[in-house]
XYZ file of C-alpha atoms in Angstrom:
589
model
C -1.503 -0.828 29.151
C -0.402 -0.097 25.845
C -3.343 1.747 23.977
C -1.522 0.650 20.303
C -1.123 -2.647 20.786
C -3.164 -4.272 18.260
C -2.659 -8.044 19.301
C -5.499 -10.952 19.456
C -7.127 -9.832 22.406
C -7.679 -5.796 21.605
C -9.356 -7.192 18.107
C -11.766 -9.030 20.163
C -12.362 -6.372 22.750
C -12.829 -4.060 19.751
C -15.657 -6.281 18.059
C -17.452 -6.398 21.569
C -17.434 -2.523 21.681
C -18.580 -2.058 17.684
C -21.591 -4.461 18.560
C -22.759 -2.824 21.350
C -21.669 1.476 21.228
C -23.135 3.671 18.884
C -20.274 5.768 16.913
C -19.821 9.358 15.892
C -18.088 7.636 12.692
C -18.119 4.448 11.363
C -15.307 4.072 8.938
C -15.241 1.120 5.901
C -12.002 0.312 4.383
C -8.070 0.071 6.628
C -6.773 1.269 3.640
C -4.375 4.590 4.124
C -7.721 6.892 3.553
C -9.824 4.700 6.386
C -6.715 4.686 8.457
C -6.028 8.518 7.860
C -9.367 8.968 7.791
C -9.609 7.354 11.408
C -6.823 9.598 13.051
C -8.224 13.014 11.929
C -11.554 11.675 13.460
C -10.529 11.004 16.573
C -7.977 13.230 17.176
C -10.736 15.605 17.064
C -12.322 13.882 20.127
C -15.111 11.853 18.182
C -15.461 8.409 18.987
C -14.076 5.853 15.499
C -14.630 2.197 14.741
C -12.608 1.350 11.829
C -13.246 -1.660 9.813
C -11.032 -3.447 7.300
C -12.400 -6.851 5.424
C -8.746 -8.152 4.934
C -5.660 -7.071 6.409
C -4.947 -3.471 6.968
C -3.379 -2.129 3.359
C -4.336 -5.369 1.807
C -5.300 -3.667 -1.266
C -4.129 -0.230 -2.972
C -2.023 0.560 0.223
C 0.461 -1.729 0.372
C 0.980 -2.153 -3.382
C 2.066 1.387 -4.529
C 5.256 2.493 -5.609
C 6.327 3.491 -2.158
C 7.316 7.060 -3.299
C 6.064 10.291 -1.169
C 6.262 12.763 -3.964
C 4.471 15.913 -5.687
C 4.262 14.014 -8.920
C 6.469 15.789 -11.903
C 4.396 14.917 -14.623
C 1.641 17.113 -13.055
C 3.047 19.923 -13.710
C 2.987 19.413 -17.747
C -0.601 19.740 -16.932
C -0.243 22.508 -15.409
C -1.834 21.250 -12.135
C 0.388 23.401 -9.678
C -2.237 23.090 -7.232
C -2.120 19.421 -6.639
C 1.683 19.404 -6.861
C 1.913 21.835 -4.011
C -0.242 20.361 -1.840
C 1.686 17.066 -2.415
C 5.025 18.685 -1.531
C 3.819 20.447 1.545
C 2.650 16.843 2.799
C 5.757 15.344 1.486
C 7.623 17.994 3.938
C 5.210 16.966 7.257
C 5.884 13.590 6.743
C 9.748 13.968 6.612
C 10.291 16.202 9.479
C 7.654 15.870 11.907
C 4.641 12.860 11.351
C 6.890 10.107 10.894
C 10.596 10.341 10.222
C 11.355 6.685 10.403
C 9.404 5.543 8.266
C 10.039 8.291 5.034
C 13.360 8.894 4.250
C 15.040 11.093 1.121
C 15.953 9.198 -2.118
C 17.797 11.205 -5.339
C 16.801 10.489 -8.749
C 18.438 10.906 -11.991
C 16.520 12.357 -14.988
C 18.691 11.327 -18.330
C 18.451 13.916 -21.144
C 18.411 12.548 -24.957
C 18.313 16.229 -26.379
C 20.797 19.019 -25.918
C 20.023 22.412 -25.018
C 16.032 22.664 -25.726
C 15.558 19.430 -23.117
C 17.870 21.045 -20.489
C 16.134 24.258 -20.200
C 12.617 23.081 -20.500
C 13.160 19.847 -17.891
C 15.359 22.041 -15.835
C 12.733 25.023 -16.284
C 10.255 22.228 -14.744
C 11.830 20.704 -11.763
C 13.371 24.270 -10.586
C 9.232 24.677 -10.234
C 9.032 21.881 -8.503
C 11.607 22.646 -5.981
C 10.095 26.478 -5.962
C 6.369 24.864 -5.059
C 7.618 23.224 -2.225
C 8.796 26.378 -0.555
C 10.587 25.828 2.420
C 12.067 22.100 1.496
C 13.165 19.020 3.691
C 15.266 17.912 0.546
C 18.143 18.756 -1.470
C 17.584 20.880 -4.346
C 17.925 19.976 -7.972
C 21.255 19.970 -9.449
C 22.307 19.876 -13.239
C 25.055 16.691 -14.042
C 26.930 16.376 -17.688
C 26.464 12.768 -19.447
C 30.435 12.015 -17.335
C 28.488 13.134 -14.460
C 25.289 11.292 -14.763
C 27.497 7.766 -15.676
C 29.322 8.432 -12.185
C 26.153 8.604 -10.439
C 24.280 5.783 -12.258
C 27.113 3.303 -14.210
C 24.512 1.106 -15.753
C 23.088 3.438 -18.099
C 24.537 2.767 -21.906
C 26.506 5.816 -22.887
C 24.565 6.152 -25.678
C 21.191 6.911 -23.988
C 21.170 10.176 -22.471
C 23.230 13.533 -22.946
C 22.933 15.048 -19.760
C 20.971 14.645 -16.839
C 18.788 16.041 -14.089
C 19.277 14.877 -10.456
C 16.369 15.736 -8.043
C 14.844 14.470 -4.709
C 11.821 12.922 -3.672
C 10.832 10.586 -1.122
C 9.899 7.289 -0.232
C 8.096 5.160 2.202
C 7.121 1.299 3.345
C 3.576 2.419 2.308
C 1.775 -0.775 4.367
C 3.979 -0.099 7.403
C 2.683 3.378 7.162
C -1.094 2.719 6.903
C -0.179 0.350 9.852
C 0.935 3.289 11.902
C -1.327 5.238 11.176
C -3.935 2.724 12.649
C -2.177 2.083 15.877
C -1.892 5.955 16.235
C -5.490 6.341 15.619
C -5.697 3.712 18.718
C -3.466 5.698 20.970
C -6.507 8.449 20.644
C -9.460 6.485 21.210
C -10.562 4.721 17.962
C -11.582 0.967 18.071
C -10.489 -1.373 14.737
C -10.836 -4.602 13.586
C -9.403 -6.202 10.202
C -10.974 -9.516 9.441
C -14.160 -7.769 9.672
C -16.513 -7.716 6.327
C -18.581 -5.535 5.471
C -21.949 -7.106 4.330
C -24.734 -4.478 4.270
C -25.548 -0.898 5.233
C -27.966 -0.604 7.804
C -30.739 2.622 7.251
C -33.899 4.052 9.053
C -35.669 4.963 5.840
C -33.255 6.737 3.316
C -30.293 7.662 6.172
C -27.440 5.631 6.932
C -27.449 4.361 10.368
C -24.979 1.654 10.407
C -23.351 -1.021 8.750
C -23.816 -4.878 9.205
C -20.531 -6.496 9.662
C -19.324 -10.596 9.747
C -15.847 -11.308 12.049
C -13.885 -13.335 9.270
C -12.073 -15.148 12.130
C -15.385 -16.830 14.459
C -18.255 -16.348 11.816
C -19.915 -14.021 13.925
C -22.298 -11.064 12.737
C -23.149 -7.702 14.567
C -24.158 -4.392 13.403
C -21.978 -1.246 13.824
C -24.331 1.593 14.659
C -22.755 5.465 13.893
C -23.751 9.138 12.946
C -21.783 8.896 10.035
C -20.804 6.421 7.912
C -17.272 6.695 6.206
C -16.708 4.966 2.645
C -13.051 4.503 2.411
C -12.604 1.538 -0.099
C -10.716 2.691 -3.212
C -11.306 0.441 -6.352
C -15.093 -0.994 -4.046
C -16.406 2.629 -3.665
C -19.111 2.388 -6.149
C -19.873 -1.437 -4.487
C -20.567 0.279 -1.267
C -22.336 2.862 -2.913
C -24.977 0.908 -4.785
C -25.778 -1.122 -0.981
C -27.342 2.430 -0.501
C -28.702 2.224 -3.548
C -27.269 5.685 -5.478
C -23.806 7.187 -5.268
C -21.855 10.523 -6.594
C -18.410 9.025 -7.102
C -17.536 6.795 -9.851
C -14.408 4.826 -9.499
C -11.947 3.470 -12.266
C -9.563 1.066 -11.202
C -6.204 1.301 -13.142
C -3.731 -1.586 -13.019
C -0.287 -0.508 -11.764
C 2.694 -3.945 -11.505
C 6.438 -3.645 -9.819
C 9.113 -5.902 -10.372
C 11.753 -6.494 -7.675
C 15.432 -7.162 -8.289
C 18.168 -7.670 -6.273
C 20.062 -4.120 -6.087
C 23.727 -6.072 -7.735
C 21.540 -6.337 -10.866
C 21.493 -2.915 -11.649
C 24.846 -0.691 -10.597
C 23.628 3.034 -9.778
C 23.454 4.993 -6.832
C 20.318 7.090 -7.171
C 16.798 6.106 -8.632
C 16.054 6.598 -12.224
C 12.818 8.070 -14.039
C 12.536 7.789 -17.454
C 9.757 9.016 -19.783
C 7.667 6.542 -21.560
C 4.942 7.012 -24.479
C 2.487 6.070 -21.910
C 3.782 7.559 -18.839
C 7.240 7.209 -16.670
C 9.087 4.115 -15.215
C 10.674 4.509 -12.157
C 13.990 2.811 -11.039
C 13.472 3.041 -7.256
C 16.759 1.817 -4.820
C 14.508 -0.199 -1.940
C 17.250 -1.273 0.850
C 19.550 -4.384 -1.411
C 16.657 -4.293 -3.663
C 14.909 -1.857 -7.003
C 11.697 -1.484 -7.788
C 10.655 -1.155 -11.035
C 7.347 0.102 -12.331
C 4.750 0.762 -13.159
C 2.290 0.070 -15.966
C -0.697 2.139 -16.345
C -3.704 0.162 -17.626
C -7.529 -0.658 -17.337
C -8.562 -3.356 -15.141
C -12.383 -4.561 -14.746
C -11.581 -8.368 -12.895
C -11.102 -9.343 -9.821
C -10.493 -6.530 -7.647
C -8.770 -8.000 -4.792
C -6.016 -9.919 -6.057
C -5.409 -7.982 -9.205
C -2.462 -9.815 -11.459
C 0.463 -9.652 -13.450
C 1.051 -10.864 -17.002
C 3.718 -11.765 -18.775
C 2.999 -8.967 -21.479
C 3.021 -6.498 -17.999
C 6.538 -8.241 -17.012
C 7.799 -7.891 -20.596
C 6.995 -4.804 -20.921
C 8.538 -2.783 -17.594
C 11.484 -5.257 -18.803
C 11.931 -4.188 -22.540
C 11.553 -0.405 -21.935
C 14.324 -0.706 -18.602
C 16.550 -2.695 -21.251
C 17.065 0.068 -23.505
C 18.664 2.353 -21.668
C 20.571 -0.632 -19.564
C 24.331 -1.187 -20.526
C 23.698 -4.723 -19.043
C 20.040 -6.090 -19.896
C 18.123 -7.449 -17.094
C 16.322 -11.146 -17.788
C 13.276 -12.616 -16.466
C 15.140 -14.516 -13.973
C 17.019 -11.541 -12.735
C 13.348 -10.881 -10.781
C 13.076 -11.730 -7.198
C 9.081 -10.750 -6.278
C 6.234 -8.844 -9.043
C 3.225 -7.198 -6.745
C 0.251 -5.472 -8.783
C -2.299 -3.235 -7.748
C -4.870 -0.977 -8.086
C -5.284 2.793 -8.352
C -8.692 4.438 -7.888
C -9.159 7.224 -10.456
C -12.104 9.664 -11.003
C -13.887 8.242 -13.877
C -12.981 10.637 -16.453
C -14.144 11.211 -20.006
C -10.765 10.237 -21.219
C -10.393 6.556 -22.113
C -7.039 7.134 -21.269
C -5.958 5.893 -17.376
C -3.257 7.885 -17.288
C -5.334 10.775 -17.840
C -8.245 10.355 -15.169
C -8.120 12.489 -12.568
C -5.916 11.415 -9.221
C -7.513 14.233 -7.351
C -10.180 13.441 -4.930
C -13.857 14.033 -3.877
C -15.560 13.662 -0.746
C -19.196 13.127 -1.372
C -22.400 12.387 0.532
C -23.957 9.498 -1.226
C -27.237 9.478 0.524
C -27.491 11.103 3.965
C -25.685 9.256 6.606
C -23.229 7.980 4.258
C -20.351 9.704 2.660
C -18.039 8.564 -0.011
C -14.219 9.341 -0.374
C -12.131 8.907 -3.214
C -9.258 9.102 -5.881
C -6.485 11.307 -4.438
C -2.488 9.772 -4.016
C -1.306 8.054 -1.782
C 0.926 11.268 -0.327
C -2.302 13.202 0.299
C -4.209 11.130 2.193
C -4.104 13.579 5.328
C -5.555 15.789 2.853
C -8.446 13.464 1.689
C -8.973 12.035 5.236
C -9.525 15.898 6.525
C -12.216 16.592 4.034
C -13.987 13.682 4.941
C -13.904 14.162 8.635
C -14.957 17.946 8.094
C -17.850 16.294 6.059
C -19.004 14.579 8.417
C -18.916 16.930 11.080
C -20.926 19.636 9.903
C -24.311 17.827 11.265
C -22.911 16.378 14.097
C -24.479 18.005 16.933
C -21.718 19.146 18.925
C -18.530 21.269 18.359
C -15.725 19.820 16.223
C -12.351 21.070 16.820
C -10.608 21.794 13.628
C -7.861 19.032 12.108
C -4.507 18.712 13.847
C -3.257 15.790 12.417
C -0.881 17.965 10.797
C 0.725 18.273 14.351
C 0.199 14.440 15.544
C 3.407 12.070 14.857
C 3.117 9.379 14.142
C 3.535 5.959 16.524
C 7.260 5.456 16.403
C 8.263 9.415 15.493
C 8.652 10.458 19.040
C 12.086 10.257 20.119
C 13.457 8.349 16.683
C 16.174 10.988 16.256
C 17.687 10.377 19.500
C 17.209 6.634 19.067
C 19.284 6.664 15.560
C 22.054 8.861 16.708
C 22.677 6.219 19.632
C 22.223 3.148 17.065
C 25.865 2.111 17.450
C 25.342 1.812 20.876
C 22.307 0.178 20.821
C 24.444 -2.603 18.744
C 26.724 -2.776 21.586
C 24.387 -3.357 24.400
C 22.107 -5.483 22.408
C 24.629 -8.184 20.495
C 22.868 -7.075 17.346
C 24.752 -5.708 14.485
C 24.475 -1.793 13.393
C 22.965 -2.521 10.481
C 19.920 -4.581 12.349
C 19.511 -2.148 14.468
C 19.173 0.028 11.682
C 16.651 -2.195 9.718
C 14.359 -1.827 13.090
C 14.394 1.770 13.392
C 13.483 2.263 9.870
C 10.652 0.316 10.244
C 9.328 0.599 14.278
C 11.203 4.018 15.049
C 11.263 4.812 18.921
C 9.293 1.626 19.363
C 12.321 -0.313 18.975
C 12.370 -0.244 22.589
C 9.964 -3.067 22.562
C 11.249 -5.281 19.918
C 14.686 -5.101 22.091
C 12.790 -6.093 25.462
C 11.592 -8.922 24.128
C 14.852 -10.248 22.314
C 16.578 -9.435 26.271
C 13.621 -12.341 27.737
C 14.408 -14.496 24.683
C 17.537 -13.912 23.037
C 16.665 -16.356 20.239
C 14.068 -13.894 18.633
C 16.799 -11.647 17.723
C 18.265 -14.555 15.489
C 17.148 -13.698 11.790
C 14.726 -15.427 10.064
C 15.296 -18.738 8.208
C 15.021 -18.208 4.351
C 14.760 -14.250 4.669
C 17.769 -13.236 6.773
C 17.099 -9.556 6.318
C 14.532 -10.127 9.017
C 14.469 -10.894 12.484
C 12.292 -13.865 14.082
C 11.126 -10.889 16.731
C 9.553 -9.115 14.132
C 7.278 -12.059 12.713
C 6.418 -12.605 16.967
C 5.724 -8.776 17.185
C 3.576 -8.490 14.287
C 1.052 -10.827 15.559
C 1.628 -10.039 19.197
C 0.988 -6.276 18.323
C 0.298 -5.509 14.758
C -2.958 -7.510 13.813
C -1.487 -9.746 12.108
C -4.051 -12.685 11.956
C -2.808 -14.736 9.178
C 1.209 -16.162 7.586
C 0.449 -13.827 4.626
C -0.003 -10.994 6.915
C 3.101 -10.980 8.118
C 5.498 -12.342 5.025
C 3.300 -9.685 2.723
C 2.775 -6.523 4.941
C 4.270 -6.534 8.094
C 7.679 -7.593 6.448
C 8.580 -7.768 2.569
C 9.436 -11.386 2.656
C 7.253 -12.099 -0.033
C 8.795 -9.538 -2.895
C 12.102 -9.873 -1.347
C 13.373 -13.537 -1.970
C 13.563 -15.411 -4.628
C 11.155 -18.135 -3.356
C 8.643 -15.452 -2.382
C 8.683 -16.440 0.910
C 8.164 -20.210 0.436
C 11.354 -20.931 2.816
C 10.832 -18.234 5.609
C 6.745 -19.133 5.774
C 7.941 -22.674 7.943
C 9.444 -20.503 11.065
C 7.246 -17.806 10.592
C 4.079 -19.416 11.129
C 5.742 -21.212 13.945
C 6.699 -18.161 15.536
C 2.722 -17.069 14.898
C 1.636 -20.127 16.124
C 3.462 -18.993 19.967
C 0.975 -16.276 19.426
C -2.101 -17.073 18.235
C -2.567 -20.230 19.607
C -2.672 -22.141 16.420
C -2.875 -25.751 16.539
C -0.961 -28.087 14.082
C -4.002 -28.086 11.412
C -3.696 -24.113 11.653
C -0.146 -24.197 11.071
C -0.730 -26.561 7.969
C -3.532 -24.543 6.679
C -1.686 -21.340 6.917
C 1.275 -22.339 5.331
C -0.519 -24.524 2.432
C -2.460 -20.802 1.438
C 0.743 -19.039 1.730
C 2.628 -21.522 -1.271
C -0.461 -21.599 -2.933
C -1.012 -18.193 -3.297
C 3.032 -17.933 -4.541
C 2.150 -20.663 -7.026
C -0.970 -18.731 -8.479
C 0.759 -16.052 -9.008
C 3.682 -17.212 -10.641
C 1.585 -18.838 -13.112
C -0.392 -15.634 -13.594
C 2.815 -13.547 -14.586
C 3.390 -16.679 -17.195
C -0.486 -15.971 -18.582
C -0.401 -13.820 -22.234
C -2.873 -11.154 -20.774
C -5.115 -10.254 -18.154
C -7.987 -12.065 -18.422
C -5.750 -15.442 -18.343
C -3.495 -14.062 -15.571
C -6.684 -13.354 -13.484
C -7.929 -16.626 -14.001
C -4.816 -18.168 -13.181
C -4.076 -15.926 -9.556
C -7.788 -16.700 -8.434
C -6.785 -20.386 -8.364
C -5.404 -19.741 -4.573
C -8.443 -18.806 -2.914
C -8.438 -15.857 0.065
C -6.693 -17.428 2.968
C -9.536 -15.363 4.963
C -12.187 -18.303 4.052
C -15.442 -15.627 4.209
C -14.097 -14.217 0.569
C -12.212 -11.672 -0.936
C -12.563 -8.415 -1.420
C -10.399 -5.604 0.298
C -12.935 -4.014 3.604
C -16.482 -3.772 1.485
C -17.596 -6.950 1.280
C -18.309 -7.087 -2.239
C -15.749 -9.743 -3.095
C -16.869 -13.241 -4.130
C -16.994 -15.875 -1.912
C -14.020 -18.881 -1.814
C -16.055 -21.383 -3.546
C -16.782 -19.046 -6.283
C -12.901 -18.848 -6.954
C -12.109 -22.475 -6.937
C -14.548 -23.020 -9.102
C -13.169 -20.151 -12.151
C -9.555 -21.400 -11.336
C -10.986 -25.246 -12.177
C -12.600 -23.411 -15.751
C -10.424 -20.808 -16.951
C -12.083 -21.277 -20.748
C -14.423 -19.532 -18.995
C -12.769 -16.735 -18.433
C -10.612 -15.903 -20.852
């Protein structure tokens, strides 16, 4: 039996052991905290139920800009601290917690000043390489403007003097949190997306447990536990105030990506430039970039946050001018927003609350965790476990999750060294093979067994051919996957990746789906009529002027998941409630 398989039947299983076991921890939220969060727990030999309203990295988690990196501009304020830490975790994940899923990418820093901006940007990422002590990456290297044109041909000649070229990382962030929940299985720890929750459940003023409602069958149960774990990002203060008080305040900040395809743009490294705001990052992403982000306030809806056209404009307009060859609106194959969860701060300023963290207990029984990066969340996880732990009545091992790869790490060296051969014995090209390991690692092993019994799965997908059909059939087979948007949004990239966002490649997938799930033809409909009009909402949203508009516009496709929206807390509204804005957007704008 395989212990990560997260298919159909473990979610139910799961449910049946959350309703009737008592916990150590009961964790709220499958986003990369909750997941991390999860791991740390039970690797330290405490029984975990982990529960996730929507799909695992629905929110924040999947939505990032996939970097693993100690963050640059931190060190202008003078944060070394932070920027450490984030390097040292940058280093674990490369070599040893999951090497197939992180991988090395070089950017190029262009300099507009000569002399002064040399020394003081050089001054800063020497620093940065210095912080990171003992580094998995190449160190920083100095290029002329002849140089820095070789490496990145796009840029107009007249834009920079020089440049910086440096190293950081990056990572399929939802693929990730995914991994980090099957690994979390592997050691003991029961999960369920789908699973809202509705209420907190106390003895008078502790935290006992959490009342919980299966999106899927309707059903409720309670989820009893020593402690209770709040792990929802932008909803912290929503699951705060069901217990009535909390420590944390949370500030969401807006953060939108475009995606275009990689021809658009001729360079062979990423590109960070500095903004008046913040930075933009040109990030290479497989035959894609992705470009972002914005940095803004955002107080609507808080799971499907969206993109304007004045968001869209501007990533655009500031790209443009330092781009020999302009990009155009319909240069963009996919736009994604989301959500950071910032320390409320006394700066009005987004870009200048805090993206440290705190661990809090809220009222007893219940702790809070929140704010951090996404390349620390071992870090934030840990604290939160240790937390928790201190009144637990029995001896808690210290953290090892520092030592624990990852599902798919184990053996993935081997496994890419032999790839050509794989190719051979398999029919597959080099280059699929490739696009497996990098996303499934040593657990290709599976995907290929099941292409062997049906050779047609290893045909790619209809309308996204970067894809294979086996890895829409795995992702519901194994990864959770409950619903088409699952799959075309998390599990793959479909939906950012093609032009149509998916519209094309939805038809197979939710056949292949169907093989697993046991849809019927209704289901099949159903699915696939959410999945185009959730594309349609938000392409009209990234037409809206601003955000109140484009928010009115995206909540016109209500949450496939028909019990409401709202990203693991429960504090979303409920399906009805969005029909009717989307039918009265005067009314929101």
């Amino acid at each position: 039996m395989d212990a990560t398989r997260l298919g159909p039947e473990e979610r139910a299983a799961a449910i049946e052991r959350m309703a009737s076991e008592s916990f150590d921890v009961v964790i709220v939220g499958g986003g990369v905290t909750g997941a991390g969060a999860a791991l740390d727990a039970a690797t330290r030999g405490l029984s975990v139920a982990l529960l996730e309203q929507r799909d695992w990295a629905a929110g924040t988690s999947s939505r990032s800009s996939k970097l693993i990196h100690g963050g640059l501009r931190y060190l202008e304020q003078l944060d070394f601290r932070l920027v450490r830490e984030a390097l040292r975790e940058q280093t674990l994940l490369l070599e040893r917690l999951c090497p197939h899923l992180v991988r090395p990418v070089p950017f190029l820093l262009p300099l507009t000043h000569h002399v002064w901006q040399r020394i003081y940007v050089g001054a800063g990422i020497l620093l940065y390489d210095w912080l990171a002590g003992r580094r998995a990456l190449p160190r920083h290297r100095h290029r002329s403007r002849r140089g820095a044109l070789r490496r990145f041909p796009a840029l107009r000649p007249d834009a920079l003097v020089g440049a910086i070229e440096y190293y950081d990382a990056q990572v399929d962030d939802a693929r990730h949190t995914l991994a980090l929940v099957r690994t979390a299985a592997l050691h003991g720890a029961v999960s369920a997306n789908s699973t809202r929750v509705v209420d907190l459940v106390q003895t008078g003023n502790r935290v006992i447990g959490v009342a919980a409602r299966c999106l899927e069958s309707g059903r409720e149960f309670e989820v009893r536990g020593r402690r209770i774990i709040n792990a929802t990002g932008v909803w912290t203060d929503e699951v705060q105030s069901m217990a009535g008080r909390g420590r944390i305040q949370v500030r969401a900040s807006k953060g939108i990506h475009l995606v275009v395809p990689r021809d658009r743009i001729h360079g062979d490294s990423g590109l960070i430039l500095r903004t008046s705001k913040s930075v933009l990052f040109v990030i290479p992403w497989k035959l894609h970039w992705i470009i972002g982000t914005t940095d803004t306030d955002w107080n609507l809806d808080l799971a499907h946050p969206a993109a304007s056209r004045s968001n869209v404009e501007y990533l655009l307009d500031t790209l443009n001018t330092v781009l020999s060859q302009p990009l155009r609106r319909d240069d963009i194959e996919g736009v994604y927003a989301g959500l950071r969860p910032l320390l409320h701060g006394e700066s009005d300023a987004t870009s200048k609350l805090s993206r440290e963290h705190a661990v809090s207990q809220s009222v007893s029984g219940l702790i809070s965790v929140a704010g951090g990066k996404y390349t620390t969340y071992r870090v934030m996880a840990k604290d939160a476990i240790d937390l928790a732990a201190r009144d637990i009545e029995k001896r808690i091992p210290e953290s090892c999750t520092h030592r624990v790869p990852l599902v798919g790490a184990q053996g993935y060296a081997g496994f890419w060294n032999r790839r050509e051969s794989i190719a051979r014995e398999t029919g597959l090209h080099v280059t699929q093979v490739e696009h497996l390991l990098t996303r499934h690692g040593s657990r290709i092993t599976e995907l290929l067994d099941l292409i062997r019994a049906r050779p047609e799965l290893g045909e790619p997908i209809e309308g996204a051919d970067s894809y294979l059909q086996v890895e829409a059939w795995y992702a519901a087979a194994h990864e959770a996957a409950l619903h088409l948007d699952d799959v075309l949004t998390r599990r793959t990239r479909i939906s950012i990746e093609t032009f149509d966002r998916g519209v094309a490649a939805a038809r197979p997938v939710a056949r292949l789906m169907q093989e697993v799930l046991g849809w019927d033809e209704a289901t099949v409909a159903r699915e696939i009529q959410h999945y185009d009009a959730r594309v349609a909402a938000e392409r009209e949203s990234q037409e809206q002027p601003d955000d109140r508009t484009a928010d009115a516009a995206r909540l016109g496709a209500p949450d496939v998941r028909m019990g409401g929206a709202g990203g693991g807390t429960g504090a979303g509204a409920e399906v009805v409630r969005l029909a009717d804005r989307a039918k009265a957007p005067s009314e929101s704008s």
